[in-house]
Amino acid sequence: MEIVILPDTAAIGSLAADAIESLVQRKPDAVLGLATGSSPLAIYDELAARYAAGRVSFAQARGFTLDEYVGLPADHPETYRNVIHKDFVDRVDFAPGAVRGPDGLATDIPAFCAAYEDAIVAAGGVDLQILGIGTVGHIGFNEPGSSLASRTRIKTLTRQTRIDNARFFGGDVDAVPTHCLTQGLGTIMSARHVVLVATGPQKAEAVHHLVEGAVSALWPGTILQHHPHVTVLLDGAAASRLQLADYYRETYQAKPAWQGI
Ligand code: F6R
């Protein structure tokens, strides 16, 4: 894992956008793995600005979102499909239908999940997966106890995740769905490059386990320690519990800028 500790979310957004811009330049039909939530917003803002400035195009790119709530009506503003369109897809030039996501209204959920896995493989696999991490250590919605080899499936959200996400539902935890469809940990591990963003003190414990803890289903993100190309982008608060923070800072400072992440 490469750990990069940056001063603020704008710096995180810019560095991740550099990696995505460079990917799409060398591979215009790249496949992006897209997370929703607060963590990737600075990346999407930066990419939208670069698109508006004519620096980058997603006209041939494809995307797969990580997860979706089960049972929210299609026109609900908090379906992850609607959120990713608002936060990113509709601000750039993806072709219609180029970004797909799990269908939280699927009637045959196992069949839908298998087809979603097949669609990712048929697209050639995810080139760059953007991730956040939950306070409980989930990536995607792979809650504690998830199989480290899991594939796209239905999961029950923990009470803590529903409390964390109540801010998107007017502060009402009971309005947050109880179930979701999520790419599995095995699905996420199949991406070629994983870029995980975490900011704020509320993420410090999860980041401590993610980077320096034992690999365990109790902290599902720890499976990424087995991935050959993971970049973890942190602000100082999220990095505050890392034992080797000084070492990570020195290592990144000594890295030639042209190498990117
Ligand atoms: C979202 C997702 C989740 C979030 C995580 C952090 O698609 O899969 O794992 O990345 O819950 O959420 P934020 O970034 O809102 O703190």
Short mmCIF file of C-alpha atoms and ligand atoms in Angstrom, two decimals:
data_model
loop_
_atom_site.label_atom_id
_atom_site.label_comp_id
_atom_site.label_asym_id
_atom_site.label_seq_id
_atom_site.Cartn_x
_atom_site.Cartn_y
_atom_site.Cartn_z
CA MET A 1 0.00 0.00 0.00
CA GLU A 2 1.14 3.47 -0.76
CA ILE A 3 0.06 5.90 1.97
CA VAL A 4 -0.11 9.57 1.00
CA ILE A 5 -0.89 12.12 3.71
CA LEU A 6 -1.98 15.43 2.23
CA PRO A 7 -2.94 18.80 3.73
CA ASP A 8 -6.60 18.87 2.66
CA THR A 9 -9.35 17.38 0.53
CA ALA A 10 -8.52 19.66 -2.42
CA ALA A 11 -4.99 18.20 -2.57
CA ILE A 12 -6.46 14.69 -2.36
CA GLY A 13 -8.92 15.45 -5.16
CA SER A 14 -6.19 16.86 -7.34
CA LEU A 15 -3.80 13.91 -6.91
CA ALA A 16 -6.52 11.33 -7.57
CA ALA A 17 -7.74 13.34 -10.57
CA ASP A 18 -4.18 13.33 -11.94
CA ALA A 19 -4.20 9.52 -11.86
CA ILE A 20 -7.63 9.32 -13.52
CA GLU A 21 -6.78 11.93 -16.16
CA SER A 22 -3.58 10.10 -17.04
CA LEU A 23 -5.42 6.74 -17.17
CA VAL A 24 -8.11 8.07 -19.50
CA GLN A 25 -5.48 9.70 -21.72
CA ARG A 26 -3.57 6.47 -22.24
CA LYS A 27 -6.71 4.32 -22.29
CA PRO A 28 -9.75 6.37 -23.41
CA ASP A 29 -12.13 3.42 -22.86
CA ALA A 30 -10.91 2.85 -19.31
CA VAL A 31 -13.26 1.30 -16.79
CA LEU A 32 -13.67 3.34 -13.61
CA GLY A 33 -15.01 1.98 -10.34
CA LEU A 34 -17.06 4.74 -8.74
CA ALA A 35 -17.85 5.22 -5.06
CA THR A 36 -20.55 7.51 -3.72
CA GLY A 37 -20.64 9.39 -0.42
CA SER A 38 -18.60 12.33 0.80
CA SER A 39 -15.05 11.01 0.38
CA PRO A 40 -14.80 11.09 -3.45
CA LEU A 41 -16.52 14.47 -3.90
CA ALA A 42 -13.26 16.42 -4.21
CA ILE A 43 -12.14 14.01 -6.95
CA TYR A 44 -15.39 14.42 -8.88
CA ASP A 45 -15.30 18.21 -8.47
CA GLU A 46 -11.75 18.30 -9.82
CA LEU A 47 -12.54 15.99 -12.74
CA ALA A 48 -15.64 18.05 -13.62
CA ALA A 49 -13.49 21.20 -13.60
CA ARG A 50 -10.86 19.58 -15.81
CA TYR A 51 -13.58 18.38 -18.19
CA ALA A 52 -15.03 21.91 -18.35
CA ALA A 53 -11.52 23.20 -19.11
CA GLY A 54 -11.18 20.69 -21.98
CA ARG A 55 -8.41 18.72 -20.27
CA VAL A 56 -10.11 15.36 -19.98
CA SER A 57 -12.95 13.48 -21.64
CA PHE A 58 -14.92 10.43 -20.53
CA ALA A 59 -16.69 9.99 -23.88
CA GLN A 60 -15.39 6.45 -24.31
CA ALA A 61 -14.93 5.55 -20.63
CA ARG A 62 -17.15 3.17 -18.73
CA GLY A 63 -18.04 3.04 -15.04
CA PHE A 64 -19.43 0.67 -12.44
CA THR A 65 -20.70 1.88 -9.09
CA LEU A 66 -19.98 -0.06 -5.94
CA ASP A 67 -23.29 -0.38 -4.23
CA GLU A 68 -26.95 0.57 -4.00
CA TYR A 69 -29.66 0.67 -1.37
CA VAL A 70 -32.36 -1.98 -1.70
CA GLY A 71 -35.92 -0.79 -2.12
CA LEU A 72 -35.58 2.97 -2.61
CA PRO A 73 -37.86 4.19 -5.42
CA ALA A 74 -35.97 4.94 -8.65
CA ASP A 75 -36.67 8.67 -8.33
CA HIS A 76 -35.45 8.92 -4.72
CA PRO A 77 -32.61 11.48 -4.59
CA GLU A 78 -30.50 9.19 -2.37
CA THR A 79 -30.35 6.14 -4.61
CA TYR A 80 -26.67 5.78 -5.38
CA ARG A 81 -27.56 5.81 -9.06
CA ASN A 82 -29.06 9.30 -8.70
CA VAL A 83 -26.24 10.43 -6.41
CA ILE A 84 -23.43 9.41 -8.76
CA HIS A 85 -25.23 11.08 -11.68
CA LYS A 86 -25.57 14.31 -9.72
CA ASP A 87 -22.06 14.26 -8.23
CA PHE A 88 -20.12 13.15 -11.30
CA VAL A 89 -21.68 11.45 -14.33
CA ASP A 90 -23.94 14.31 -15.44
CA ARG A 91 -21.13 16.86 -15.02
CA VAL A 92 -18.89 15.23 -17.63
CA ASP A 93 -19.40 13.53 -21.00
CA PHE A 94 -19.98 9.84 -20.34
CA ALA A 95 -22.05 8.23 -23.10
CA PRO A 96 -25.63 7.36 -22.08
CA GLY A 97 -25.63 4.03 -20.23
CA ALA A 98 -21.85 3.94 -19.86
CA VAL A 99 -22.07 4.01 -16.07
CA ARG A 100 -23.89 1.11 -14.52
CA GLY A 101 -24.75 0.22 -10.95
CA PRO A 102 -26.46 -2.45 -8.91
CA ASP A 103 -30.25 -2.36 -9.22
CA GLY A 104 -31.77 -2.03 -5.78
CA LEU A 105 -35.20 -2.86 -7.20
CA ALA A 106 -34.14 -6.11 -8.91
CA THR A 107 -36.73 -8.83 -8.36
CA ASP A 108 -34.28 -11.72 -8.74
CA ILE A 109 -31.38 -10.42 -6.68
CA PRO A 110 -28.97 -13.38 -7.04
CA ALA A 111 -29.45 -13.36 -10.84
CA PHE A 112 -28.94 -9.60 -10.99
CA CYS A 113 -25.77 -9.79 -8.87
CA ALA A 114 -24.30 -12.56 -11.04
CA ALA A 115 -25.09 -10.52 -14.18
CA TYR A 116 -23.42 -7.46 -12.63
CA GLU A 117 -20.25 -9.45 -11.99
CA ASP A 118 -20.38 -10.71 -15.59
CA ALA A 119 -20.82 -7.16 -16.92
CA ILE A 120 -17.69 -5.98 -15.09
CA VAL A 121 -15.69 -8.88 -16.51
CA ALA A 122 -17.14 -8.31 -20.02
CA ALA A 123 -16.02 -4.66 -19.84
CA GLY A 124 -12.48 -5.89 -19.21
CA GLY A 125 -12.44 -5.36 -15.44
CA VAL A 126 -12.06 -2.17 -13.46
CA ASP A 127 -8.89 -0.20 -14.23
CA LEU A 128 -9.13 2.21 -11.31
CA GLN A 129 -11.46 1.80 -8.36
CA ILE A 130 -12.24 4.83 -6.20
CA LEU A 131 -13.13 3.89 -2.62
CA GLY A 132 -14.10 5.52 0.64
CA ILE A 133 -14.11 3.65 3.93
CA GLY A 134 -16.84 3.52 6.56
CA THR A 135 -16.24 4.20 10.24
CA VAL A 136 -16.89 0.47 10.73
CA GLY A 137 -14.15 -0.35 8.23
CA HIS A 138 -16.40 -1.31 5.31
CA ILE A 139 -15.42 -0.77 1.70
CA GLY A 140 -18.36 -0.76 -0.63
CA PHE A 141 -21.04 -1.91 1.80
CA ASN A 142 -19.03 -4.94 2.89
CA GLU A 143 -19.86 -4.69 6.55
CA PRO A 144 -17.82 -6.33 9.33
CA GLY A 145 -18.03 -10.10 9.00
CA SER A 146 -18.12 -10.01 5.19
CA SER A 147 -16.37 -12.85 3.42
CA LEU A 148 -12.99 -11.67 2.24
CA ALA A 149 -13.70 -13.46 -1.07
CA SER A 150 -17.26 -12.17 -1.49
CA ARG A 151 -18.81 -11.14 -4.80
CA THR A 152 -21.75 -8.82 -5.53
CA ARG A 153 -24.64 -9.72 -3.26
CA ILE A 154 -27.23 -8.40 -0.84
CA LYS A 155 -26.02 -7.30 2.61
CA THR A 156 -27.67 -6.04 5.78
CA LEU A 157 -26.33 -2.64 6.83
CA THR A 158 -25.04 -2.29 10.38
CA ARG A 159 -26.80 0.09 12.71
CA GLN A 160 -23.63 2.21 12.76
CA THR A 161 -23.56 2.57 8.97
CA ARG A 162 -27.21 3.59 8.98
CA ILE A 163 -26.45 6.17 11.69
CA ASP A 164 -23.47 7.44 9.65
CA ASN A 165 -25.63 7.77 6.51
CA ALA A 166 -28.66 9.30 8.24
CA ARG A 167 -27.20 12.71 7.34
CA PHE A 168 -28.29 12.04 3.76
CA PHE A 169 -31.83 11.20 4.94
CA GLY A 170 -32.63 14.33 6.95
CA GLY A 171 -30.94 12.89 10.05
CA ASP A 172 -33.56 10.12 10.30
CA VAL A 173 -31.81 6.78 10.81
CA ASP A 174 -35.09 4.92 10.24
CA ALA A 175 -35.31 6.40 6.75
CA VAL A 176 -32.00 4.75 5.80
CA PRO A 177 -32.69 1.41 4.10
CA THR A 178 -31.69 -1.70 6.02
CA HIS A 179 -30.29 -3.59 3.02
CA CYS A 180 -28.05 -2.92 0.07
CA LEU A 181 -26.50 -4.60 -2.92
CA THR A 182 -22.74 -4.28 -2.93
CA GLN A 183 -19.79 -5.44 -4.94
CA GLY A 184 -17.97 -7.98 -2.80
CA LEU A 185 -14.48 -7.75 -1.39
CA GLY A 186 -13.37 -10.23 -4.04
CA THR A 187 -14.92 -8.02 -6.72
CA ILE A 188 -13.11 -4.94 -5.43
CA MET A 189 -9.85 -6.91 -5.20
CA SER A 190 -10.11 -7.63 -8.94
CA ALA A 191 -9.64 -3.94 -9.82
CA ARG A 192 -6.18 -3.16 -11.20
CA HIS A 193 -5.60 -0.03 -9.10
CA VAL A 194 -7.48 0.93 -5.96
CA VAL A 195 -7.48 4.55 -4.75
CA LEU A 196 -9.01 4.86 -1.29
CA VAL A 197 -9.79 8.27 0.21
CA ALA A 198 -10.38 8.93 3.92
CA THR A 199 -10.60 12.28 5.67
CA GLY A 200 -11.50 13.49 9.14
CA PRO A 201 -10.94 12.18 12.66
CA GLN A 202 -13.97 9.89 12.49
CA LYS A 203 -12.07 7.72 9.97
CA ALA A 204 -8.85 7.45 12.02
CA GLU A 205 -9.69 4.13 13.67
CA ALA A 206 -10.78 2.46 10.42
CA VAL A 207 -7.64 3.78 8.69
CA HIS A 208 -5.44 2.48 11.51
CA HIS A 209 -6.85 -1.02 10.99
CA LEU A 210 -6.86 -0.72 7.19
CA VAL A 211 -3.18 0.13 6.95
CA GLU A 212 -1.52 -1.33 10.01
CA GLY A 213 -3.99 -3.81 11.50
CA ALA A 214 -4.33 -7.54 11.06
CA VAL A 215 -6.24 -8.71 7.98
CA SER A 216 -9.64 -9.64 9.32
CA ALA A 217 -13.29 -9.79 8.30
CA LEU A 218 -13.92 -7.61 11.36
CA TRP A 219 -12.27 -4.70 9.48
CA PRO A 220 -13.17 -5.64 5.90
CA GLY A 221 -10.99 -2.99 4.21
CA THR A 222 -7.92 -4.79 5.55
CA ILE A 223 -8.21 -7.25 2.65
CA LEU A 224 -6.63 -4.49 0.55
CA GLN A 225 -3.31 -5.30 2.25
CA HIS A 226 -3.26 -8.27 -0.14
CA HIS A 227 -3.75 -6.09 -3.24
CA PRO A 228 -0.64 -5.24 -5.27
CA HIS A 229 -1.60 -1.66 -6.15
CA VAL A 230 -3.47 0.33 -3.53
CA THR A 231 -3.06 4.05 -2.93
CA VAL A 232 -4.50 5.43 0.32
CA LEU A 233 -5.04 9.20 0.27
CA LEU A 234 -5.50 10.71 3.73
CA ASP A 235 -5.68 14.04 5.47
CA GLY A 236 -3.78 14.50 8.75
CA ALA A 237 -6.84 13.74 10.90
CA ALA A 238 -7.58 10.41 9.21
CA ALA A 239 -3.86 9.53 9.46
CA SER A 240 -3.62 10.52 13.13
CA ARG A 241 -3.55 6.95 14.47
CA LEU A 242 -0.94 5.61 12.06
CA GLN A 243 2.17 4.38 13.83
CA LEU A 244 4.37 4.87 10.76
CA ALA A 245 2.91 8.23 9.63
CA ASP A 246 6.34 9.93 9.58
CA TYR A 247 7.75 7.15 7.44
CA TYR A 248 4.85 7.42 4.96
CA ARG A 249 5.34 11.20 4.75
CA GLU A 250 9.11 10.88 4.16
CA THR A 251 8.60 8.18 1.55
CA TYR A 252 6.09 10.20 -0.42
CA GLN A 253 8.15 13.41 -0.18
CA ALA A 254 11.14 11.58 -1.66
CA LYS A 255 9.10 10.20 -4.55
CA PRO A 256 9.65 11.89 -7.94
CA ALA A 257 6.46 13.79 -8.89
CA TRP A 258 6.44 12.29 -12.39
CA GLN A 259 5.78 8.84 -10.94
CA GLY A 260 2.22 9.74 -9.89
CA ILE A 261 0.32 7.32 -7.71
C1 F6R B 1 -20.18 4.35 -1.07
C2 F6R B 1 -19.52 3.26 -0.35
C3 F6R B 1 -19.12 3.39 1.08
C4 F6R B 1 -18.55 4.77 1.43
C5 F6R B 1 -18.22 4.82 2.91
C6 F6R B 1 -17.68 6.17 3.31
O1 F6R B 1 -20.46 3.97 -2.40
O2 F6R B 1 -19.35 2.22 -0.90
O3 F6R B 1 -18.16 2.41 1.38
O4 F6R B 1 -17.41 5.00 0.67
O5 F6R B 1 -19.36 4.54 3.66
O6 F6R B 1 -18.68 7.13 3.13
P1 F6R B 1 -18.33 8.67 3.17
O7 F6R B 1 -17.35 8.92 2.09
O8 F6R B 1 -19.65 9.36 2.92
O9 F6R B 1 -17.76 8.93 4.52
#
